[in-house]
Each structure stands twice: as structure tokens, then as C-alpha cells.
Coordinates of C-alpha atoms and ligand atoms in Angstrom, one line a residue:
Chain J
X87 CA 1.0 -15.3 -20.1
X88 CA 0.8 -12.1 -22.2
X89 CA -2.8 -11.0 -22.6
X90 CA -4.6 -10.3 -25.8
X91 CA -5.0 -6.5 -25.6
X92 CA -8.7 -6.7 -26.6
X93 CA -9.4 -8.7 -23.5
X94 CA -7.8 -6.3 -21.0
X95 CA -10.4 -5.0 -18.6
X96 CA -10.6 -1.3 -17.9
X97 CA -12.4 0.3 -15.0
X98 CA -12.9 3.3 -12.8
X99 CA -12.6 3.4 -9.0
X100 CA -14.1 5.7 -6.5
X101 CA -14.3 6.0 -2.7
X102 CA -17.2 8.5 -3.0
X103 CA -14.8 11.5 -2.7
X104 CA -16.8 14.7 -2.3
X105 CA -16.5 16.7 -5.5
X106 CA -16.7 20.5 -5.9
X107 CA -19.7 21.5 -7.9
X108 CA -19.8 24.2 -10.6
X109 CA -19.7 27.1 -8.2
X110 CA -16.7 25.6 -6.2
X111 CA -18.8 24.4 -3.3
X112 CA -18.3 21.0 -1.9
X113 CA -21.1 18.5 -2.5
X114 CA -22.9 17.0 0.5
X115 CA -22.2 13.3 1.1
X116 CA -25.7 12.4 -0.2
X117 CA -25.0 14.4 -3.5
X118 CA -21.6 12.8 -3.8
X119 CA -23.3 9.3 -3.7
X120 CA -25.7 10.3 -6.4
X121 CA -22.8 11.7 -8.4
X122 CA -21.1 8.3 -8.3
X123 CA -24.4 6.7 -9.6
X124 CA -24.4 9.1 -12.5
X125 CA -20.8 8.3 -13.2
X126 CA -21.5 4.6 -13.1
X127 CA -24.2 5.0 -15.6
X128 CA -21.9 7.1 -17.8
X129 CA -19.2 4.5 -17.6
X130 CA -21.6 1.8 -18.7
X131 CA -22.8 3.9 -21.6
X132 CA -19.3 4.6 -22.7
X133 CA -18.4 0.9 -22.6
X134 CA -16.1 0.7 -19.6
X135 CA -15.9 -2.7 -18.1
X136 CA -15.9 -2.1 -14.3
X137 CA -16.7 0.4 -11.6
X138 CA -15.3 -0.4 -8.2
X139 CA -16.3 1.5 -5.1
X140 CA -14.4 1.4 -1.8
X141 CA -15.6 1.2 1.7
X142 CA -14.5 4.1 3.9
X143 CA -15.6 5.7 7.1
X144 CA -14.2 9.2 6.8
X145 CA -15.6 12.7 6.3
X146 CA -14.0 13.2 2.9
X147 CA -15.5 10.0 1.4
X148 CA -19.2 9.4 1.1
X149 CA -19.2 5.6 0.5
X150 CA -19.3 3.4 3.6
X151 CA -21.6 0.9 2.0
X152 CA -20.4 0.2 -1.6
X153 CA -22.8 -2.5 -2.4
X154 CA -25.8 -0.2 -1.7
X155 CA -24.5 2.4 -4.1
X156 CA -23.7 -0.4 -6.6
X157 CA -27.3 -1.6 -6.3
X158 CA -28.3 1.9 -7.3
X159 CA -26.1 1.6 -10.4
X160 CA -27.2 -1.9 -11.1
X161 CA -30.7 -1.3 -12.0
X162 CA -29.8 1.5 -14.4
X163 CA -27.0 -0.2 -16.3
X164 CA -26.6 -3.2 -18.6
X165 CA -23.1 -4.4 -18.9
X166 CA -20.7 -2.9 -16.4
X167 CA -19.2 -5.1 -13.6
X168 CA -20.1 -3.7 -10.2
X169 CA -17.3 -4.2 -7.8
X170 CA -16.2 -3.1 -4.4
X171 CA -12.7 -1.8 -3.9
X172 CA -12.3 -2.8 -1.2
X173 CA -14.6 -4.4 1.2
X174 CA -12.8 -4.6 4.5
X175 CA -13.4 -8.3 5.2
X176 CA -11.6 -8.3 8.5
X177 CA -14.0 -5.9 10.2
X178 CA -17.0 -7.4 8.5
X179 CA -18.9 -10.7 8.7
X180 CA -18.2 -13.0 5.8
X181 CA -21.7 -14.4 5.8
X182 CA -23.2 -10.9 5.5
X183 CA -20.7 -9.9 2.8
X184 CA -21.7 -13.0 0.8
X185 CA -25.4 -12.2 1.3
X186 CA -25.1 -8.6 0.3
X187 CA -23.0 -9.3 -2.8
X188 CA -25.2 -12.2 -3.9
X189 CA -28.2 -9.8 -3.6
X190 CA -26.3 -7.3 -5.8
X191 CA -25.5 -10.1 -8.2
X192 CA -29.2 -10.9 -8.5
X193 CA -30.2 -7.2 -9.0
X194 CA -27.5 -6.8 -11.7
X195 CA -28.0 -10.1 -13.5
X196 CA -24.7 -11.5 -12.5
X197 CA -22.5 -8.4 -12.5
X198 CA -21.4 -8.2 -8.9
X199 CA -17.8 -8.6 -7.8
X200 CA -16.5 -8.5 -4.3
X201 CA -12.9 -7.2 -3.8
X202 CA -11.6 -8.0 -0.4
X203 CA -8.7 -6.3 1.4
X204 CA -7.6 -4.1 4.1
X205 CA -7.7 -0.8 2.2
X206 CA -5.5 2.1 3.1
X207 CA -7.3 3.1 6.3
X208 CA -8.2 1.4 9.6
X209 CA -11.3 3.3 10.8
X210 CA -13.6 0.3 10.3
X211 CA -11.8 -1.6 13.1
X212 CA -12.7 0.6 16.1
X213 CA -16.0 1.5 14.5
X214 CA -17.2 -2.1 14.4
X215 CA -15.4 -3.1 17.6
X216 CA -12.4 -5.0 16.3
X217 CA -8.8 -4.7 17.4
X218 CA -6.4 -3.9 14.5
X219 CA -3.7 -5.9 16.2
X220 CA -5.8 -9.0 15.4
X221 CA -5.7 -8.1 11.7
X222 CA -3.9 -11.2 10.5
X223 CA -6.0 -13.6 12.5
X224 CA -9.2 -11.8 11.4
X225 CA -8.3 -11.8 7.8
X226 CA -7.0 -15.4 7.8
X227 CA -10.1 -16.8 9.4
X228 CA -12.6 -14.7 7.5
X229 CA -11.1 -15.4 4.1
X230 CA -11.1 -19.1 4.9
X231 CA -14.8 -18.9 5.7
X232 CA -15.6 -16.7 2.8
X233 CA -13.8 -19.1 0.4
X234 CA -16.2 -21.8 1.7
X235 CA -19.2 -19.5 1.3
X236 CA -18.2 -18.9 -2.4
X237 CA -18.9 -22.6 -3.2
X238 CA -22.6 -21.9 -2.4
X239 CA -22.8 -25.3 -0.7
X240 CA -23.7 -25.9 3.0
X241 CA -20.9 -24.5 5.1
X242 CA -19.3 -25.9 8.2
X243 CA -16.7 -23.7 9.9
X244 CA -15.4 -22.8 13.3
X245 CA -12.8 -20.3 14.5
X246 CA -12.0 -17.6 17.1
X247 CA -13.4 -14.5 15.3
X248 CA -17.1 -15.4 14.8
X249 CA -19.7 -18.0 15.8
X250 CA -19.2 -21.4 14.3
X251 CA -21.4 -22.7 11.5
X252 CA -22.5 -26.3 11.1
X253 CA -23.9 -27.4 7.7
X254 CA -25.5 -24.1 7.1
X255 CA -26.9 -22.9 3.7
X256 CA -26.6 -19.2 3.0
X257 CA -28.9 -17.3 0.6
X258 CA -29.5 -16.0 -2.0
X259 CA -27.8 -18.5 -4.3
X260 CA -26.4 -16.8 -7.4
X261 CA -27.4 -17.9 -10.9
X262 CA -23.8 -18.2 -11.9
X263 CA -23.1 -20.5 -9.1
X264 CA -20.2 -18.4 -7.9
X265 CA -19.7 -14.8 -7.1
X266 CA -16.7 -13.1 -8.7
X267 CA -14.2 -12.3 -6.0
X268 CA -10.7 -10.9 -5.8
X269 CA -8.2 -9.7 -3.2
X270 CA -6.6 -6.3 -3.3
X271 CA -3.1 -6.0 -1.9
X272 CA -0.7 -3.1 -1.2
X273 CA 3.0 -3.5 -0.6
X274 CA 3.0 -6.5 1.7
X275 CA 4.4 -9.6 0.1
X276 CA 2.7 -11.8 2.6
X277 CA -0.7 -10.7 1.4
X278 CA 0.3 -11.7 -2.2
X279 CA 1.2 -15.1 -1.0
X280 CA -2.0 -15.5 1.0
X281 CA -4.2 -14.5 -1.9
X282 CA -2.5 -17.1 -4.1
X283 CA -2.9 -19.7 -1.4
X284 CA -6.7 -19.2 -1.4
X285 CA -6.8 -19.1 -5.2
X286 CA -8.0 -15.5 -5.7
X287 CA -7.1 -13.1 -8.5
X288 CA -5.3 -10.0 -7.1
X289 CA -5.5 -6.3 -7.7
X290 CA -2.3 -4.4 -6.9
X291 CA -3.0 -1.0 -5.3
X292 CA -0.1 1.0 -6.7
X293 CA -0.5 4.4 -5.0
X294 CA 3.1 5.7 -5.3
X295 CA 6.4 4.9 -6.7
X296 CA 7.3 3.2 -9.9
X297 CA 5.1 0.3 -11.0
X298 CA 8.4 -1.6 -11.6
X299 CA 8.6 -2.4 -8.0
X300 CA 5.7 -4.7 -8.5
X301 CA 7.2 -6.8 -11.2
X302 CA 8.6 -9.2 -8.6
X303 CA 5.3 -9.2 -6.8
X304 CA 3.6 -10.5 -9.9
X305 CA 6.2 -13.2 -10.1
X306 CA 5.7 -14.0 -6.4
X307 CA 1.9 -14.3 -7.0
X308 CA 2.5 -16.8 -9.9
X309 CA 5.1 -18.8 -8.1
X310 CA 2.9 -19.0 -5.0
X311 CA -0.1 -20.2 -7.1
X312 CA 2.1 -22.8 -8.6
X313 CA 3.3 -23.9 -5.1
X314 CA -0.2 -24.1 -3.7
X315 CA -1.6 -25.7 -6.9
X316 CA -4.1 -22.9 -7.3
X317 CA -4.9 -20.9 -10.4
X318 CA -2.9 -17.7 -11.1
X319 CA -5.3 -15.1 -12.7
X320 CA -4.3 -12.0 -14.7
X321 CA -3.2 -9.2 -12.4
X322 CA -5.3 -6.1 -11.8
X323 CA -3.9 -2.6 -11.1
X324 CA -5.4 0.3 -9.2
X325 CA -3.8 3.8 -9.5
X326 CA -4.8 7.4 -9.3
X327 CA -5.2 9.6 -12.4
X328 CA -6.9 12.6 -14.0
X329 CA -7.3 13.1 -17.8
X330 CA -8.0 16.5 -19.5
X331 CA -7.7 17.9 -23.0
X332 CA -4.1 19.1 -22.4
X333 CA -1.2 17.8 -20.3
X334 CA -0.9 21.1 -18.6
X335 CA -4.5 21.2 -17.4
X336 CA -4.4 17.6 -16.2
X337 CA -1.2 18.0 -14.3
X338 CA -2.5 21.2 -12.7
X339 CA -5.6 19.3 -11.6
X340 CA -3.5 16.5 -10.3
X341 CA -1.4 18.9 -8.2
X342 CA -4.4 20.7 -6.8
X343 CA -6.5 17.6 -6.1
X344 CA -4.7 14.3 -6.1
X345 CA -1.7 15.8 -4.3
X346 CA -4.1 17.5 -1.8
X347 CA -5.6 14.1 -0.9
X348 CA -2.1 12.6 -0.4
X349 CA -1.0 15.5 1.7
X350 CA -4.1 15.2 3.9
X351 CA -3.7 11.5 4.4
X352 CA 0.0 11.8 4.9
X353 CA -0.4 14.5 7.6
X354 CA -2.3 12.0 9.8
X355 CA 0.6 9.7 9.5
X356 CA 3.3 12.3 10.2
X357 CA 4.5 12.5 6.6
X358 CA 5.8 15.8 5.2
X359 CA 3.7 17.2 2.4
X360 CA 4.6 15.8 -1.1
X361 CA 6.9 18.3 -2.7
X362 CA 7.0 19.5 -6.3
X363 CA 9.9 17.2 -7.3
X364 CA 8.2 14.1 -5.8
X365 CA 5.0 15.0 -7.5
X366 CA 6.6 15.4 -10.9
X367 CA 8.4 12.1 -10.5
X368 CA 5.0 10.4 -9.8
X369 CA 3.5 12.0 -12.9
X370 CA 6.4 11.2 -15.1
X371 CA 7.0 7.6 -14.3
X372 CA 5.4 6.9 -10.9
X373 CA 1.8 6.1 -10.1
X374 CA -0.2 9.3 -10.9
X375 CA -1.6 9.0 -14.4
X376 CA -2.2 12.7 -15.3
X377 CA -2.2 14.1 -18.8
X378 CA -3.9 14.4 -22.1
X379 CA -5.3 11.2 -23.5
X380 CA -2.2 10.3 -25.5
X381 CA 0.1 10.9 -22.5
X382 CA -1.9 8.8 -20.2
X383 CA -2.4 6.0 -22.8
X384 CA 1.4 5.8 -23.4
X385 CA 2.0 5.5 -19.7
X386 CA -0.8 3.0 -19.1
X387 CA 0.3 0.8 -21.9
X388 CA 3.8 0.8 -20.5
X389 CA 2.6 -0.1 -17.0
X390 CA 0.2 -2.8 -18.2
X391 CA 3.0 -4.3 -20.3
X392 CA 5.6 -4.1 -17.6
X393 CA 3.3 -5.9 -15.1
X394 CA 1.7 -8.2 -17.7
X395 CA -1.6 -7.0 -16.3
X396 CA -5.1 -8.0 -17.4
X397 CA -7.0 -5.2 -15.8
X398 CA -6.5 -1.6 -15.0
X399 CA -8.7 0.6 -12.8
X400 CA -8.3 4.4 -12.7
X401 CA -9.1 5.9 -9.3
X402 CA -10.6 9.3 -10.3
X403 CA -11.8 12.2 -8.3
X404 CA -9.4 12.3 -5.3
X405 CA -9.0 15.5 -3.3
X406 CA -12.3 17.2 -4.2
X407 CA -11.8 17.1 -7.9
X408 CA -14.5 19.3 -9.5
X409 CA -17.4 17.4 -10.9
X410 CA -16.8 18.6 -14.5
X411 CA -13.2 17.4 -14.3
X412 CA -14.4 14.0 -13.0
X413 CA -16.9 13.6 -15.9
X414 CA -14.3 14.7 -18.4
X415 CA -11.8 12.2 -17.0
X416 CA -14.2 9.3 -17.4
X417 CA -15.2 10.4 -20.9
X418 CA -11.7 10.8 -22.2
X419 CA -10.6 7.6 -20.5
X420 CA -13.4 5.6 -22.1
X421 CA -13.4 7.1 -25.5
X422 CA -9.7 8.0 -26.1
X423 CA -7.4 6.4 -23.6
X424 CA -8.7 2.8 -23.5
X425 CA -8.9 2.3 -27.3
X426 CA -5.5 3.8 -27.7
X427 CA -4.0 1.6 -24.9
X428 CA -5.4 -1.4 -26.7
X429 CA -4.0 -0.3 -30.0
X430 CA -0.6 0.4 -28.5
X431 CA -0.5 -3.0 -26.8
X432 CA -1.8 -4.8 -30.0
X433 CA 1.1 -3.4 -32.0
X434 CA 3.7 -5.2 -30.0
Chain W
X233 CA 35.4 -10.8 4.8
X234 CA 31.9 -9.9 3.7
X235 CA 29.9 -8.2 6.3
X236 CA 26.7 -10.0 7.3
X237 CA 23.6 -7.9 7.6
X238 CA 20.6 -9.2 9.5
X239 CA 17.2 -7.8 8.9
X240 CA 14.5 -8.3 11.5
X241 CA 11.1 -7.8 9.9
X242 CA 10.3 -9.1 6.4
X243 CA 7.4 -6.7 5.5
X244 CA 7.4 -3.7 3.2
X245 CA 10.6 -2.1 4.6
X246 CA 12.4 -5.3 5.5
X247 CA 12.1 -6.8 2.0
X248 CA 13.2 -3.5 0.3
X249 CA 16.2 -3.2 2.6
X250 CA 17.1 -6.8 1.9
X251 CA 17.0 -6.0 -1.8
X252 CA 19.2 -3.0 -1.3
X253 CA 21.8 -4.7 0.9
X254 CA 22.1 -7.8 -1.3
X255 CA 22.5 -5.5 -4.3
X256 CA 25.3 -3.7 -2.5
X257 CA 27.1 -7.0 -2.0
X258 CA 26.4 -7.8 1.6
X259 CA 25.6 -11.2 2.9
X260 CA 22.0 -10.8 4.1
X261 CA 19.9 -12.8 6.6
X262 CA 16.2 -11.9 7.1
X263 CA 13.5 -13.0 9.5
X264 CA 9.8 -12.3 10.1
X265 CA 7.9 -12.9 13.3
X266 CA 7.0 -16.5 12.5
X267 CA 8.3 -19.7 10.9
X268 CA 10.9 -19.5 8.2
X269 CA 8.5 -21.3 5.9
X270 CA 6.2 -18.2 6.0
X271 CA 8.7 -16.0 4.3
X272 CA 10.6 -18.6 2.3
X273 CA 8.9 -18.1 -1.0
X274 CA 8.8 -14.3 -0.7
X275 CA 12.6 -14.2 -0.1
X276 CA 13.2 -16.7 -2.9
X277 CA 11.4 -14.6 -5.4
X278 CA 11.9 -11.0 -4.2
X279 CA 15.4 -11.3 -2.6
X280 CA 17.0 -14.4 -4.1
X281 CA 20.4 -13.5 -2.7
X282 CA 19.2 -13.3 0.9
X283 CA 18.8 -16.1 3.4
X284 CA 15.5 -16.5 5.2
X285 CA 16.0 -17.7 8.7
X286 CA 14.9 -17.4 12.3
X287 CA 15.2 -14.3 14.5
X288 CA 17.7 -16.2 16.7
X289 CA 19.9 -17.0 13.8
X290 CA 19.8 -13.4 12.5
X291 CA 20.9 -12.1 15.9
X292 CA 23.6 -14.8 16.2
X293 CA 25.2 -14.5 12.8
X294 CA 24.8 -10.9 11.7
X295 CA 27.5 -8.3 12.2
X296 CA 24.9 -5.5 11.8
X297 CA 21.3 -5.9 12.6
X298 CA 18.6 -3.6 11.1
X299 CA 15.3 -3.4 13.0
X300 CA 12.5 -3.3 10.4
X301 CA 9.6 -4.5 12.6
X302 CA 6.7 -2.5 14.2
X303 CA 8.1 -0.3 16.9
X304 CA 5.6 -1.8 19.4
X305 CA 7.3 -5.2 18.9
X306 CA 11.0 -4.5 19.7
X307 CA 10.7 -5.7 23.2
X308 CA 9.9 -9.2 22.0
X309 CA 13.6 -9.3 20.9
X310 CA 16.3 -10.4 23.3
X311 CA 18.8 -7.6 24.2
X312 CA 21.4 -10.3 25.1
X313 CA 21.2 -11.8 21.7
X314 CA 22.1 -8.4 20.1
X315 CA 24.9 -7.5 22.6
X316 CA 28.0 -5.9 21.1
X317 CA 26.4 -5.4 17.7
X318 CA 25.6 -2.3 15.7
X319 CA 21.8 -2.2 15.7
X320 CA 20.3 0.2 13.1
X321 CA 16.9 1.3 14.2
X322 CA 14.6 2.0 11.2
X323 CA 11.4 1.9 13.2
X324 CA 8.8 4.6 13.7
X325 CA 5.8 4.9 15.9
X326 CA 2.6 4.5 13.8
X327 CA -0.6 4.4 15.8
X328 CA -2.4 2.4 13.2
X329 CA -0.1 -0.6 13.7
X330 CA 1.3 0.2 17.1
X331 CA -1.9 1.2 18.9
X332 CA -2.1 4.2 21.1
X333 CA 1.0 4.0 23.2
X334 CA 1.9 6.8 25.5
X335 CA 5.3 5.4 26.2
X336 CA 6.1 5.6 22.5
X337 CA 4.7 9.1 21.9
X338 CA 6.1 11.1 24.8
X339 CA 8.2 14.0 23.7
X340 CA 10.9 13.7 26.3
X341 CA 12.7 10.9 24.6
X342 CA 13.0 10.0 21.0
X343 CA 11.8 6.5 20.2
X344 CA 15.4 5.5 19.4
X345 CA 16.6 6.5 22.9
X346 CA 14.1 4.1 24.3
X347 CA 15.2 1.4 21.9
X348 CA 18.8 2.1 22.9
X349 CA 18.0 1.9 26.5
X350 CA 16.4 -1.5 25.9
X351 CA 19.3 -2.8 23.9
X352 CA 21.8 -1.3 26.3
X353 CA 24.6 -3.8 25.4
X354 CA 24.3 -2.9 21.7
X355 CA 25.3 0.1 19.7
X356 CA 22.1 1.7 18.5
X357 CA 22.0 4.1 15.5
X358 CA 18.9 5.6 14.0
X359 CA 18.8 5.5 10.2
X360 CA 16.7 4.4 7.2
X361 CA 13.5 5.4 8.9
X362 CA 12.3 8.5 7.1
X363 CA 12.1 7.5 3.5
X364 CA 9.1 5.5 2.3
X365 CA 9.9 2.0 1.2
X366 CA 8.9 2.6 -2.4
X367 CA 11.3 5.6 -2.6
X368 CA 14.0 3.5 -1.0
X369 CA 13.4 1.0 -3.8
X370 CA 13.3 3.6 -6.6
X371 CA 16.1 6.0 -5.6
X372 CA 19.5 4.3 -5.0
X373 CA 22.2 6.0 -7.1
X374 CA 25.9 5.7 -7.4
X375 CA 28.1 8.2 -5.4
X376 CA 28.3 11.5 -7.3
X377 CA 25.4 10.7 -9.6
X378 CA 23.2 13.8 -9.9
X379 CA 20.0 13.8 -7.9
X380 CA 21.3 11.3 -5.4
X381 CA 19.0 11.2 -2.4
X382 CA 20.0 11.5 1.3
X383 CA 19.3 9.5 4.5
X384 CA 19.6 11.0 7.9
X385 CA 21.7 9.2 10.5
X386 CA 21.7 9.8 14.3
X387 CA 23.7 8.1 17.0
X388 CA 25.8 8.6 20.1
X389 CA 28.9 6.6 19.3
X390 CA 31.0 8.0 16.5
X391 CA 32.5 4.6 15.5
X392 CA 29.0 3.1 14.8
X393 CA 27.6 6.2 13.2
X394 CA 30.6 6.1 10.9
X395 CA 29.9 2.4 10.1
X396 CA 26.3 3.3 9.3
X397 CA 27.4 6.2 7.1
X398 CA 29.4 3.8 5.1
X399 CA 26.5 1.4 4.8
X400 CA 24.0 4.0 3.7
X401 CA 26.5 5.2 1.1
X402 CA 26.9 1.7 -0.2
X403 CA 23.1 1.3 -0.5
X404 CA 23.0 4.3 -2.8
X405 CA 22.2 7.3 -0.7
X406 CA 24.1 10.3 0.6
X407 CA 24.5 9.9 4.4
X408 CA 23.6 13.0 6.5
X409 CA 24.5 13.2 10.1
X410 CA 21.6 14.3 12.3
X411 CA 23.2 14.4 15.7
X412 CA 22.7 12.2 18.7
X413 CA 19.9 9.7 19.5
X414 CA 18.4 12.5 21.7
X415 CA 18.3 14.6 18.5
X416 CA 16.6 11.8 16.5
X417 CA 13.2 13.2 17.3
X418 CA 13.7 15.4 14.4
X419 CA 13.6 12.3 12.1
X420 CA 10.4 11.0 13.6
X421 CA 6.8 11.1 12.2
X422 CA 5.5 14.6 12.3
X423 CA 8.9 16.2 11.6
X424 CA 9.8 17.9 8.3
X425 CA 12.2 15.1 7.6
X426 CA 9.7 12.3 7.9
X427 CA 8.9 11.1 4.4
X428 CA 11.7 13.1 2.9
X429 CA 13.0 11.9 -0.4
X430 CA 15.4 14.8 -1.0
X431 CA 19.0 15.5 -1.8
X432 CA 21.7 16.0 0.9
X433 CA 21.5 19.8 0.6
X434 CA 17.7 19.8 1.1
X435 CA 17.9 17.2 3.9
X436 CA 20.4 19.3 5.8
X437 CA 18.2 22.3 5.5
X438 CA 15.2 20.4 6.8
X439 CA 17.2 19.2 9.8
X440 CA 18.4 22.7 10.6
X441 CA 14.9 24.2 10.2
X442 CA 13.6 21.7 12.8
X443 CA 13.9 24.1 15.7
X444 CA 11.4 26.4 13.9
X445 CA 8.7 23.7 13.6
X446 CA 5.9 22.7 15.9
X447 CA 7.8 19.6 17.1
X448 CA 11.0 21.4 17.6
X449 CA 9.8 23.6 20.5
Ligands
LIG568 N1 6.8 1.1 5.2 C1 7.7 2.1 5.1 O1 7.7 2.8 4.0 C2 8.7 2.3 6.2 C3 9.7 3.2 5.9 C4 10.7 3.4 6.9 C5 10.5 2.8 8.2 N2 9.4 1.9 8.4 C6 9.3 1.3 9.7 O2 9.7 -0.1 9.5 C7 8.9 -0.9 10.4 C8 8.2 -2.0 9.6 O3 7.3 -1.3 8.7 P1 6.6 -2.1 7.5 O4 5.9 -1.0 6.7 O5 7.7 -2.9 6.8 O6 5.6 -3.0 8.2 P2 5.0 -4.4 7.7 O7 5.0 -4.5 6.2 O8 3.8 -4.7 8.5 O9 6.1 -5.5 8.2 C9 6.4 -5.7 9.5 C10 7.3 -6.9 9.6 O10 7.8 -7.1 10.9 C11 7.6 -8.4 11.3 N3 7.3 -8.6 12.7 C12 6.2 -8.3 13.5 N4 6.5 -8.5 14.8 C13 7.7 -9.0 14.9 C14 8.5 -9.5 15.9 N5 8.0 -9.5 17.2 N6 9.7 -10.0 15.7 C15 10.2 -10.0 14.4 N7 9.5 -9.5 13.3 C16 8.3 -9.1 13.6 C17 6.3 -8.9 10.5 O11 6.3 -10.3 10.5 P3 4.9 -11.0 10.5 O12 4.2 -10.6 9.2 O13 5.3 -12.5 10.4 O14 4.2 -10.6 11.7 C18 6.6 -8.2 9.2 O15 7.5 -9.0 8.5 C19 8.0 0.0 11.2 O16 8.6 0.4 12.4 C20 7.9 1.3 10.3 O17 7.7 2.5 10.9 C21 8.6 1.7 7.4

């Protein structure tokens, strides 16, 4: 199923991390949201294929409502796909998720994409009054309903986690007849099988460790799709990175910022801070893509080839990365890295 | 005779441990919480040499059982079914999955002491809990290979600690003794050891430094 390298999709991902501005001060959440809109427009101008924005409910991230920010980007861009990454379906209402993204799809002339998943945090559960221990039931029921809503036909559904629907039409209808939708998964094999069972494309969130670990997950996805007689789509990948003119500068930024965000999150979970050796391993052949354009391109090409992926999304801006470094990352990624990755993959 | 390892929990940790134990030549059985059918395909693709089965069968057939399920769920298992066996506790308290549980977070007892009290007819050893599953997957190395990483092991019965030491070594890690189950608090979340993917020398140092940390007082 090897992809034509020209068709590989490249995107950027943000959670609305608060950047430092030029004088080293942290932007407000409102500024950070406007910054993401600026970056979305830049990405579109530079020809990137996707911007994906994740839902969070935490002080260091400004985006709790990705589709609203995406709507802001929609009316000022032409081609770029406007995706969430992720929408926490289990603590949301599938009907409203459909409605919001179908609205975004209208505003953007058919460029909306909803990416469903659990994400790496759990704040949305208590916030919206759900019990995390019901996660599997919530996701299972809601994905079932959402799959029906995606047909854009009258829906009949009943379950334990929301009110039943009998022959209900949900609006607006899209012009394409179907919203683009995928499921993002982390390290749980069960989620991979489930996504295949419902016939969704998957994005693998590869946050740490070697991408190699996921080779068998890709096989699992394809075998599961075969078993359930659903379609297996090209795989997407989401990982962190920062690109600068030199390797040294990029690695330094990654240490100061990407590592900082990992340490902060890890601390809440009782993990010891990531040490130098672990960090270097992640940069060398793990899941932090930090370097000059050629370095990052070589590593990305290797990962894409290893996982036979059809899409890569670079999470940029973690850990208060300064605004100039964010813009530089996007620019170098779009103008240098992406063309070079395509070239490297075409050679083979 | 080949030792049979039973793994309870077929999630992130359970599947990686099954990959490591099968690669080390053990006969491996694995079970999740539900029907065998639910994990069948996963096991077939990710761990072709392991056998997916029920919790009851794992408990019945295995010589050594590894607990790789959420800590809040161990009491759903039958202590009688695990009587007489070496039970390796790889579980940690994690509020996001386990909920806010005062019984699991008290500082008087390590979580493994509570697990051992529950499985009082088994021989409980704490191990394989502090390294992230992706590191467990990436890091196995042969004995003596440079950069080999270490795994802390704590237990009260020398015979079973020794058995765990051998197992950890066979999986590709340097075993490091970390004392009794009462001492195993120093391997729990929040300790300097938790998340450690380091060599034997560094791990020993982290374990010794424990008394100087916040949790060590
Ligand atoms: N993730 C890591 O890096 C890591 C590292 C070291 C230690 N640990 C520890 O390992 C344990 C599992 O973590 P994980 O990350 O692997 O979680 P996970 O991916 O959510 O997997 C948990 C597994 O346990 C199963 N399970 C749940 N309730 C059960 C029950 N009553 N009886 C038998 N199986 C049951 C689940 O099956 P269903 O899906 O069918 O419910 C699932 O297969 C936790 O205690 C964790 O602290 C994790």
C-alpha cells in the first residue's frame, strides 16, 4: 500500500500553547488564540495541507473550542484542511459535534475534518459531568451514534449515555454529503481495533519512544479492517518538533520548551523529569523531531516510510516556544522540510 | 520445562510485557477484562507467540503471574486462584484511571503491600512498574551490552525476589534490588525512580537518594 510521495499530506498541530512574545512575556490566552489564527493563515499561504487544533481545558493551552478557532481561520484561508486534534467525543454530545463541524464545513467550503479521540488529558470529564471510569462505554456509544450522523440521513439511536433519537434529521447538511472524520489513538491496541471496526482512518499520536513500536499497530489496523470488512485508510502520525536554521538551535529550543512541557505533564503523573540522555534519544531516533530542515526531513522520511504513513502532522509550539521560533518552524517545515521529504521518499 | 508466564491486563503495558516475555522464550498467556474475542486479533498481530485466554485460565496455568491491570481493579481477581504463585505486581496508582482513592494513596503502606495483603497466599514481588511501556519496548539489551537499562525489584521473600531477578534479566534489563515491599514506596509515582529509564548504576543512586526526597520523609 506504499503511497505516492506527492500525495502524502503534511500538517501542523496546536493545542493553543501560550507562546512567549518578543520580550519574553507569556501571551494571554486570547492573544494565543489569535496567534494560532495567524499561523493557520501562514500555513495555508505556504501550501501546507492541514492544521489540526486540539481541545484542552488547562491553563497552558488556550484552545478549548477548536472548531471556533478553525472557523476564524476558515474565512481567511483557501485550501488548508481545518481539523480538530482531538475532539473529546466521550465528554461531548455527538449531535452537537456533528452540528459544529458541519457548520465549519459550510464556512470553509468543505474543508472541515473532525478528529475524535481521548487526547492525553482527562479534564473534560469532570468539567462536563462525566465519569472517566465510563470512558469505554461513553466512547463506544458515542462513536456508534456519530457514525450514524455522518451518513447525514435520519438517525434512530438509543443507548445509556444520552437521550434516544428516533428518525431525527440533524442540520446543516454538508455539500460533500459527508464530513471528513478520523480517530486518533495512543498506545492502546484496543482503540486501533475499534477505529477499524467503525471504518475510520486513524492518526497515531506518537509522543515518545521509537516510531518502530507502531509498525505492528499499523498491521493491526489493516488486519482489523480486513476482519470487519471496512476500509483501511492511509495512516496519519502526530509528533512534536521544532525546526530552526541549525541543529544546535533547534535542539536547544526543544530542550528548553518541548522538554519543559513533558516535564510539567509528567510531574502531575508522578514521573521523574526527562533527563538529558532520554531527551537525546528522543531527538536522535525517538519522537521529537528537532533540527535543521535537512535533519528533520531525513528523520521524517524514515518514519513515514517505516510506518507506510499517508499523513504527518507536526505538533509545534509546546512549552511556551517563543512566537518567532513557532513561525520559523512553520516556515521551514513548509518550504524546506516537506518538499525534501517528498523528494527523499520519491527516490526510493 | 518452559516456564509459563501469565499476564493479566492486555493494554499498553500488558502487550509490551507479552512481547518481551515471548521474545525471551517463555510460554505466555494473556487476558484482558473481557471476552477472549476482544483481544484475539491484537494478540495474533502484536504478540503472535502468546496465547489469549481468560483470566481464570491465566491464573490456573501460569507459573508466574504479572499484574498489568489498573491498580483499582486488582480486587476483582481471586486470591485463591493465585495461591502459591509468584505474582509480580507492575501496577501503579494513577488518579486519572483509578479515580481518587484514599486507600491507594496513603503513605503508610506501599501499594504493593496492600496487593500482597490481598493475595496473602501468593508470593508478591514488585517489579516492572517504573519504566514507561515505550521504553520497555525500546530498551531490552543482552547481558553486558553497554547502556543496558535497569529495573528495580522489591519483595519480602528472597526465593521469589531471586526468581524475579532472573526473569528481569532474561527480558533484557539489569535487575536492581530495592528492598522489601515496605520499601517499594520508593518505586511508586512521585519518586525519583518513577519513569526511570537508566542504567544499574544510576538506578541504584536514585534508590539511595530516596531518603532525601519529598516522598522519602
Ligand atoms: N503504561 C505504562 O507505561 C505502564 C508502565 C508500568 C506500569 N504500568 C501499570 O500497568 C497497569 C496497566 O496500565 P496500562 O497503561 O497498560 O493500562 P491500559 O492500557 O488501560 O490497560 C489496562 C488493561 O487492564 C485490563 N483490565 C482492566 N480491568 C481488568 C480486570 N478487572 N481484570 C483483568 N484485566 C483488567 C484492561 O482490559 P479491558 O480493556 O478489557 O478493560 C486492559 O487490557 C497500571 O497499573 C499501570 O500503572 C503502566
